[in-house]
Amino acid sequence: MPTSYDSIPDRRAIVRRRALEESLAKLVEGVPTGADLPRTQVLALMREALAAGRAEIRRRFEQPGPLKNDGLAVLAATSFLMDQLIRVIFDFADGHAYPAANPSAAERLGVVATGGFGRGEMAPLSDIDLLFLRPYKQTPRGEQIVEFMLYLLWDLGLKVGHATRTVEESLRYAERDQTIRTALLEARYIWGDRELFDELMKGYTAKFAAGDGRDFVEAKLNERDQRHTRMGDSRYVVEPNVKEGKGGLRDLHTLFWIAKYLYRVSKPAELVDKGVLTRDEARHFERADRFLSTVRCHIHYLSGRADDRLSFDLQREIATRLGYQDRSGGRGVERFMKHYYLHAKTVGDLTRIFVAALEDSRRRKPKLAALWQSLRPRQLDGFRLDGERLAAATPDAFVKDPAAILRLFHVAQENGLDIHPATLRLITQNIRLVDKLRNDPEANRLFMAMLTSRHDPETTLRRLNEAGVFGRFIPDFGRVVAQTQHDMYHTYTVDEHTIRAIGILARIENGTLKEDHPLSADVVHKILSRPVLYLAVLLHDIAKGRGGDHSVLGAEVAMALGPRLGLSEAETETVAWLVRYHLAMSATSFQRDLMDPKTIETFAALVQSPERLRLLLVLTVCDIRAVGPTVWNGWKAALLRQLYNAAERVMSGGTLSGGRAERIKAIQADVGQRLVGWTEAEKEEHFARGYAPYWLSFGTDALVRQAELVRRAERDHQPLAIEHRVEADRSVTEITIYTLDTHGLFARLAGAMAISGANIVDAKIFTLANGMALDVFWIQDLEGKPFDGPQRLARLAARVEISLSNRLDIARELDAQRSSWPKRDRVFTVSPLVLINNNASDTFTVIEVNGRDRPGFLHIVTRALTRLNLQIASAHITTYGERAVDVFYVKDLFGLKVVNADKLKQISAEVERSIRDFDARFAPVMKAAE
C-alpha cells in the first residue's frame, strides 16, 4: 500500500523544494530580525507551488502517458508534494519567522505524518493529518512555529488535522484510544527532529508489539461493522462510497492495519512471506487497491472536493475516462460499475477470509460458547465441526470429492451453521473443481435442495455467491454477478436482486410476509411444484446484459438448465414460460385499464391456466419487492390483486360483467352502512353518480371519504372541493379533487401540482353521471417523500384553484422553478417514445408514452393530448426511476376509438415533439467540476 517516493518519475517537475526555499529567502532579504515578514508574498509563492504541483500530478493522471489513470501514483505524488511544502514551511518558520541562534533541547520539534498521509497515500483533496512532536513542555518558540505552519497551511486552502504532543503523551493516548493507535501505526517522519520520531516508533513497538493484538483486532472489527451499518451494509448500493462503503478502500485499510499491527509488514506482498495471504490473494489486493484508488482520484478531480461518493453524475464520466465504451451488448458505464462491484466483492472476499481467520483465532471465546462447543459432536456428515462453524475434514477433501463443496453448504444450511473461513479459502483455491460438477446428478440435486429448502435459502445462495461457487456451477448466473443497470430504478445488482427475490419468496411461503402479501401467501401453498416456482424466480433476470430481450433469452436458458437440475419436460417448459412472461402481470396491472374486459381477456388468454396464474402472481410480487426498498406499495398490491381475481374468474368459467355487477352491489352496500346520517334517498343519489369503473377502483374507506366530500360540495354549492390524506407508510399523499369536468382538466391539474413541487406517481380520473369530475392523485415531493406540511398543501390547493380558472401560466412557473430541482440525476436521459395500440381495448385507443420523468412531464403530455381533441377516460401512471411510462385510454370528440392512420401518426408525432421541446428547456447534462 505505501508507495515509495523513489518510484515517482521526475519529482522535480512536481515541486522544486530548493528553488522554492531560495525564492522565499529572497523575499526576506534585508528584512530586519523581528520585523514583519511579507506574508502576502510568501503565501502567493506557496500557492503557486501548490497549484503547479497539483496541476502536474493531474496532468500525468489524465493525459496519455505511463501514469494515466494510475491512482496509486497520484496518491504517492500528492503525498510527496505535501511533504515538500511542509518542509519548506517548517524551515521558513524555523529560520526566518522565528529564528534562534542556539535553540535549546527543549525547543526541538518533529513533524510527523499520520493516517493516509502517513502511508504516503494522499488523495488529491484529502485532509492532511500531522503530529507535532516536542520533547516535553511546549516552549513559546515551538508553539509559534506550529501556529505559523498551521495558519499558512490553512491559508493555502488545505484541511489539516493536527495534534502537538510529547512522545510519552502520544503513547499514553494510543494506549487508551484505538484510533490514535491506528494513526501512529502509519506514522511517517517528514521533517524536524528525527530523534523524537525514532523515539516514538521505538516506544510504540515496545508498548504494543509484545501483546497478541487481541484488543486492537476487536476494535478494528467493531469499527468496520459500525461503518458498514452506517453506510447501508451492502456493497451493491447504486451510488457507493469508494472509501467508506462496504468493499471500499477503508476495508482494505482495515485489513492492512491488522496485518501491520500483528505481523509488522509494510506492504501487502510481505504477507505472502508471512503465510497470511497467497500470492494470488496479494495480487488481488493490489489490483483492488489500484482500481478503487484510481476511481477515488477521478471523483476528487471531477467534483472539485474531497468527496468519495461515486454518484450517478460521475459514473458515466469516469467510465469514459477509464476507457469503458458503449457496445452493442451493453453500455460502458454498466461494465465499469460491474467491475467496481467485482473489485468490491474481491475486497469482501479478502477481508472475510483474513479478518475472520484472525477473529476466529484471536477473539476471546465466551464460556457459554465453549461449553456448547464441548457438548456438540465433532463430526457432521463428513465435515468437521469447529464451534458453530463447519469445516473441511482435511485440506484435500474437495480434491478427493468435488461434490463435497456443494454438500458443505447444504449441511451448513440444514443445521444452521456458518462455514469456517479457512474452508472458504480452501474453496477459493480449488474453485475450478466446481466446473466438473455441472453435469453431476448429485451436485445438481444438492443445489435444488438448497434453492428450495425451507431453511433460509437466501443466506445459503448468498454464501454460494460470495464464495464464487454459484457463478461457476451455473455459468449463466456468473454472467450477471455484479451486473448493474445505470438507472434510478434498480437498487441492486442483478445477482443481489435475484438472491433477495428468493429470500422474499421464502418469507412469503413461511408466512413471515403474510400481512404484506396476503394473496400471495395464500396461493403459494396451492402451487403444485415448488421447484418450478423457485427456479423461475432464480432465472427471471438470468439473461440481463446480453443486448437482447432478457425475457426471451432467459427462457432459452431455462429450457437448457431445467433438465440438468432434475426438472421434468413439463416443469421445464413452465419455468421457461414464467421467465419469458415474468413482466406480463406487472405491465398489465400498472399500464392497462383493468376495468376494460378486453384487458382481462387478453391476459387470461396469455396465462391459460390457474396454476400459471398463481405462479406468475408470486413471481411478480417477489420481483417487484426485490427491486428496492421503496418500489413496492399498497397501490401496486391492489392492482395485482384486482388483475389476479379478474383473470381467475375468467379461467374458472365466470363472466366479468356478472361478477362486476355483484361486486358493485356488495361494495355499495358496505359503503351505505358507513354513511352515517345519510338518508336512503341521498345514498341512492350518490350511488347513481358513479359508473361501474369508479366503484371497483377504490376500497371501502376511500369510497366513504369521497362520498362525504361530494355530499359537502353539492350541499354547499362548491365549484371546487379538495381533500388531502398523508399516507406515510406508502410515502405518498392522496389528493382528491371534485370539480366540474372540462376539456383539458387533467392537464391543468397536473401542471398545478408540478409547479407546487409535487410529483404525481399515480392518478385515477373519473367523470361522474352529474358531469362532475372526481380525480384522485397520489403525489410525493421531489425527494420521494410524502407531500405534506400545512403550508405546502395550502399552496397546492390555491394553485389548483387558480389553474382551473385559467389564471396560471404553468410553463412560466415551471421554468422559474427549474433551478431548484434535483441536479444529481440530470445525467439520465430517456428518448421520447409513443406507442399506440388499438387492440388492447374494444372501446378505447390506448396510448403509451415513455419519457424522462421530471416535474411537469405529465402536464406536457396531457396538454398535448388535449390539443389533439382527445378525451382521456383513464390514466395509468408508472415510473421506473428516471423513466416515466404513462398510459392513457382515450376517445375522440365523438366518443369513438381513433382509427384513422393519419390521425394516429399525428398523435405520435405531436406528443413526441411536445416532450422533446420540454426536455430541451432543461440544462444540458451536468458536467462535473473541472
Short mmCIF file of N, CA, C and O in Angstrom, two decimals, residues 163-224:
data_model
loop_
_atom_site.label_atom_id
_atom_site.label_comp_id
_atom_site.label_asym_id
_atom_site.label_seq_id
_atom_site.Cartn_x
_atom_site.Cartn_y
_atom_site.Cartn_z
N ALA A 163 -2.18 17.55 15.98
CA ALA A 163 -2.02 17.41 17.43
C ALA A 163 -0.57 17.73 17.75
O ALA A 163 0.33 17.47 16.93
N THR A 164 -0.34 18.32 18.92
CA THR A 164 1.02 18.61 19.40
C THR A 164 1.19 17.87 20.73
O THR A 164 0.47 18.15 21.70
N ARG A 165 2.09 16.90 20.74
CA ARG A 165 2.25 16.06 21.92
C ARG A 165 3.71 15.69 22.11
O ARG A 165 4.51 15.76 21.17
N THR A 166 4.01 15.23 23.32
CA THR A 166 5.31 14.62 23.58
C THR A 166 5.23 13.15 23.19
O THR A 166 4.13 12.61 22.92
N VAL A 167 6.37 12.50 23.15
CA VAL A 167 6.40 11.07 22.85
C VAL A 167 5.59 10.31 23.90
O VAL A 167 4.77 9.43 23.59
N GLU A 168 5.80 10.67 25.16
CA GLU A 168 5.10 9.99 26.24
C GLU A 168 3.60 10.18 26.14
O GLU A 168 2.82 9.24 26.31
N GLU A 169 3.15 11.40 25.84
CA GLU A 169 1.72 11.65 25.69
C GLU A 169 1.14 10.85 24.52
O GLU A 169 0.04 10.28 24.62
N SER A 170 1.86 10.80 23.43
CA SER A 170 1.39 10.08 22.25
C SER A 170 1.16 8.62 22.56
O SER A 170 0.14 8.02 22.18
N LEU A 171 2.11 8.01 23.27
CA LEU A 171 1.98 6.60 23.61
C LEU A 171 0.86 6.37 24.62
O LEU A 171 0.13 5.37 24.56
N ARG A 172 0.71 7.31 25.54
CA ARG A 172 -0.34 7.16 26.55
C ARG A 172 -1.73 7.25 25.89
O ARG A 172 -2.63 6.47 26.19
N TYR A 173 -1.88 8.22 25.00
CA TYR A 173 -3.16 8.35 24.30
C TYR A 173 -3.43 7.14 23.41
O TYR A 173 -4.57 6.68 23.29
N ALA A 174 -2.39 6.62 22.77
CA ALA A 174 -2.54 5.46 21.89
C ALA A 174 -2.98 4.24 22.68
O ALA A 174 -3.70 3.37 22.16
N GLU A 175 -2.56 4.17 23.93
CA GLU A 175 -2.94 3.04 24.77
C GLU A 175 -4.44 3.09 25.08
O GLU A 175 -5.10 2.05 25.17
N ARG A 176 -4.98 4.30 25.22
CA ARG A 176 -6.38 4.45 25.59
C ARG A 176 -7.31 4.52 24.37
O ARG A 176 -8.47 4.16 24.47
N ASP A 177 -6.81 5.00 23.25
CA ASP A 177 -7.65 5.29 22.08
C ASP A 177 -7.14 4.51 20.87
O ASP A 177 -6.04 4.76 20.38
N GLN A 178 -7.97 3.56 20.37
CA GLN A 178 -7.55 2.74 19.24
C GLN A 178 -7.39 3.55 17.96
O GLN A 178 -6.58 3.20 17.09
N THR A 179 -8.13 4.64 17.84
CA THR A 179 -7.99 5.48 16.65
C THR A 179 -6.61 6.12 16.60
O THR A 179 -5.96 6.16 15.54
N ILE A 180 -6.16 6.62 17.74
CA ILE A 180 -4.82 7.21 17.81
C ILE A 180 -3.77 6.14 17.60
O ILE A 180 -2.75 6.36 16.92
N ARG A 181 -4.00 4.96 18.16
CA ARG A 181 -3.03 3.87 17.98
C ARG A 181 -2.91 3.51 16.50
O ARG A 181 -1.82 3.24 15.99
N THR A 182 -4.05 3.51 15.79
CA THR A 182 -4.02 3.21 14.35
C THR A 182 -3.29 4.31 13.59
O THR A 182 -2.51 4.02 12.67
N ALA A 183 -3.53 5.57 13.96
CA ALA A 183 -2.86 6.68 13.28
C ALA A 183 -1.35 6.58 13.45
O ALA A 183 -0.59 6.81 12.49
N LEU A 184 -0.89 6.23 14.65
CA LEU A 184 0.55 6.12 14.89
C LEU A 184 1.14 4.89 14.21
O LEU A 184 2.34 4.86 13.91
N LEU A 185 0.30 3.89 13.98
CA LEU A 185 0.77 2.69 13.28
C LEU A 185 1.30 3.07 11.89
O LEU A 185 2.22 2.43 11.37
N GLU A 186 0.72 4.12 11.30
CA GLU A 186 1.12 4.55 9.96
C GLU A 186 1.95 5.83 9.99
O GLU A 186 2.09 6.50 8.97
N ALA A 187 2.47 6.18 11.17
CA ALA A 187 3.23 7.42 11.29
C ALA A 187 4.48 7.38 10.41
O ALA A 187 5.12 6.34 10.24
N ARG A 188 4.80 8.55 9.87
CA ARG A 188 5.97 8.66 8.98
C ARG A 188 6.66 10.00 9.24
O ARG A 188 6.01 11.04 9.32
N TYR A 189 7.96 9.95 9.37
CA TYR A 189 8.74 11.16 9.60
C TYR A 189 8.72 12.05 8.36
O TYR A 189 8.91 11.59 7.23
N ILE A 190 8.45 13.34 8.59
CA ILE A 190 8.52 14.32 7.49
C ILE A 190 9.73 15.22 7.64
O ILE A 190 10.58 15.31 6.76
N TRP A 191 9.84 15.91 8.79
CA TRP A 191 10.91 16.92 8.91
C TRP A 191 11.12 17.24 10.39
O TRP A 191 10.34 16.86 11.26
N GLY A 192 12.16 17.99 10.65
CA GLY A 192 12.44 18.43 12.02
C GLY A 192 13.32 17.43 12.74
O GLY A 192 14.19 16.79 12.14
N ASP A 193 13.07 17.28 14.02
CA ASP A 193 13.92 16.44 14.87
C ASP A 193 13.62 14.97 14.63
O ASP A 193 12.58 14.45 15.02
N ARG A 194 14.57 14.27 14.05
CA ARG A 194 14.38 12.85 13.70
C ARG A 194 14.43 11.97 14.95
O ARG A 194 13.76 10.94 15.03
N GLU A 195 15.21 12.39 15.93
CA GLU A 195 15.36 11.56 17.13
C GLU A 195 14.03 11.41 17.86
O GLU A 195 13.74 10.36 18.42
N LEU A 196 13.24 12.45 17.87
CA LEU A 196 11.93 12.37 18.53
C LEU A 196 11.04 11.33 17.83
O LEU A 196 10.34 10.55 18.48
N PHE A 197 11.07 11.33 16.53
CA PHE A 197 10.28 10.34 15.78
C PHE A 197 10.77 8.93 16.06
O PHE A 197 9.97 8.01 16.29
N ASP A 198 12.09 8.74 16.02
CA ASP A 198 12.64 7.41 16.29
C ASP A 198 12.29 6.94 17.69
O ASP A 198 11.99 5.76 17.91
N GLU A 199 12.31 7.87 18.62
CA GLU A 199 11.94 7.54 20.00
C GLU A 199 10.47 7.12 20.07
O GLU A 199 10.11 6.18 20.79
N LEU A 200 9.61 7.81 19.33
CA LEU A 200 8.20 7.46 19.30
C LEU A 200 7.98 6.06 18.73
O LEU A 200 7.24 5.25 19.29
N MET A 201 8.66 5.76 17.63
CA MET A 201 8.49 4.46 17.00
C MET A 201 9.04 3.33 17.88
O MET A 201 8.45 2.24 17.96
N LYS A 202 10.14 3.60 18.53
CA LYS A 202 10.72 2.61 19.42
C LYS A 202 9.78 2.34 20.59
O LYS A 202 9.54 1.19 20.97
N GLY A 203 9.23 3.41 21.16
CA GLY A 203 8.28 3.25 22.25
C GLY A 203 7.01 2.56 21.81
O GLY A 203 6.44 1.75 22.56
N TYR A 204 6.55 2.86 20.62
CA TYR A 204 5.33 2.24 20.09
C TYR A 204 5.53 0.73 19.95
O TYR A 204 4.68 -0.06 20.36
N THR A 205 6.66 0.35 19.38
CA THR A 205 6.95 -1.07 19.21
C THR A 205 7.05 -1.77 20.55
O THR A 205 6.50 -2.87 20.75
N ALA A 206 7.74 -1.16 21.50
CA ALA A 206 7.91 -1.78 22.81
C ALA A 206 6.58 -1.94 23.54
O ALA A 206 6.33 -2.94 24.21
N LYS A 207 5.70 -0.97 23.40
CA LYS A 207 4.45 -0.99 24.15
C LYS A 207 3.40 -1.91 23.54
O LYS A 207 2.64 -2.56 24.26
N PHE A 208 3.37 -1.97 22.20
CA PHE A 208 2.26 -2.67 21.56
C PHE A 208 2.65 -3.93 20.80
O PHE A 208 1.77 -4.71 20.41
N ALA A 209 3.94 -4.16 20.59
CA ALA A 209 4.33 -5.34 19.81
C ALA A 209 4.32 -6.61 20.65
O ALA A 209 4.22 -7.71 20.12
N ALA A 210 4.45 -6.46 21.95
CA ALA A 210 4.58 -7.63 22.81
C ALA A 210 3.28 -8.41 22.95
O ALA A 210 3.29 -9.63 23.08
N GLY A 211 2.12 -7.74 22.92
CA GLY A 211 0.85 -8.42 23.12
C GLY A 211 0.41 -9.21 21.90
O GLY A 211 1.08 -9.24 20.87
N ASP A 212 -0.75 -9.86 22.04
CA ASP A 212 -1.27 -10.66 20.92
C ASP A 212 -2.15 -9.85 19.97
O ASP A 212 -2.64 -10.37 18.98
N GLY A 213 -2.35 -8.57 20.30
CA GLY A 213 -3.11 -7.70 19.41
C GLY A 213 -4.60 -7.90 19.46
O GLY A 213 -5.34 -7.37 18.64
N ARG A 214 -5.08 -8.67 20.45
CA ARG A 214 -6.50 -9.02 20.51
C ARG A 214 -7.39 -7.78 20.61
O ARG A 214 -8.39 -7.66 19.89
N ASP A 215 -7.05 -6.88 21.49
CA ASP A 215 -7.87 -5.67 21.67
C ASP A 215 -7.90 -4.82 20.40
O ASP A 215 -8.94 -4.28 20.03
N PHE A 216 -6.76 -4.70 19.74
CA PHE A 216 -6.69 -3.90 18.52
C PHE A 216 -7.55 -4.52 17.43
O PHE A 216 -8.32 -3.83 16.75
N VAL A 217 -7.44 -5.84 17.27
CA VAL A 217 -8.23 -6.53 16.25
C VAL A 217 -9.72 -6.36 16.52
O VAL A 217 -10.50 -6.04 15.62
N GLU A 218 -10.13 -6.53 17.78
CA GLU A 218 -11.54 -6.39 18.12
C GLU A 218 -12.03 -4.96 17.82
O GLU A 218 -13.14 -4.76 17.32
N ALA A 219 -11.21 -3.97 18.15
CA ALA A 219 -11.59 -2.58 17.91
C ALA A 219 -11.77 -2.32 16.42
O ALA A 219 -12.72 -1.65 16.00
N LYS A 220 -10.86 -2.82 15.62
CA LYS A 220 -10.94 -2.59 14.17
C LYS A 220 -12.15 -3.32 13.57
O LYS A 220 -12.82 -2.79 12.66
N LEU A 221 -12.45 -4.52 14.07
CA LEU A 221 -13.60 -5.25 13.57
C LEU A 221 -14.90 -4.53 13.96
O LEU A 221 -15.84 -4.45 13.16
N ASN A 222 -14.95 -4.01 15.17
CA ASN A 222 -16.14 -3.26 15.60
C ASN A 222 -16.32 -2.00 14.77
O ASN A 222 -17.43 -1.65 14.37
N GLU A 223 -15.22 -1.30 14.52
CA GLU A 223 -15.28 -0.09 13.68
C GLU A 223 -15.80 -0.44 12.29
O GLU A 223 -16.64 0.27 11.73
N ARG A 224 -15.30 -1.54 11.74
CA ARG A 224 -15.73 -1.97 10.41
C ARG A 224 -17.22 -2.27 10.39
O ARG A 224 -17.96 -1.82 9.50
#
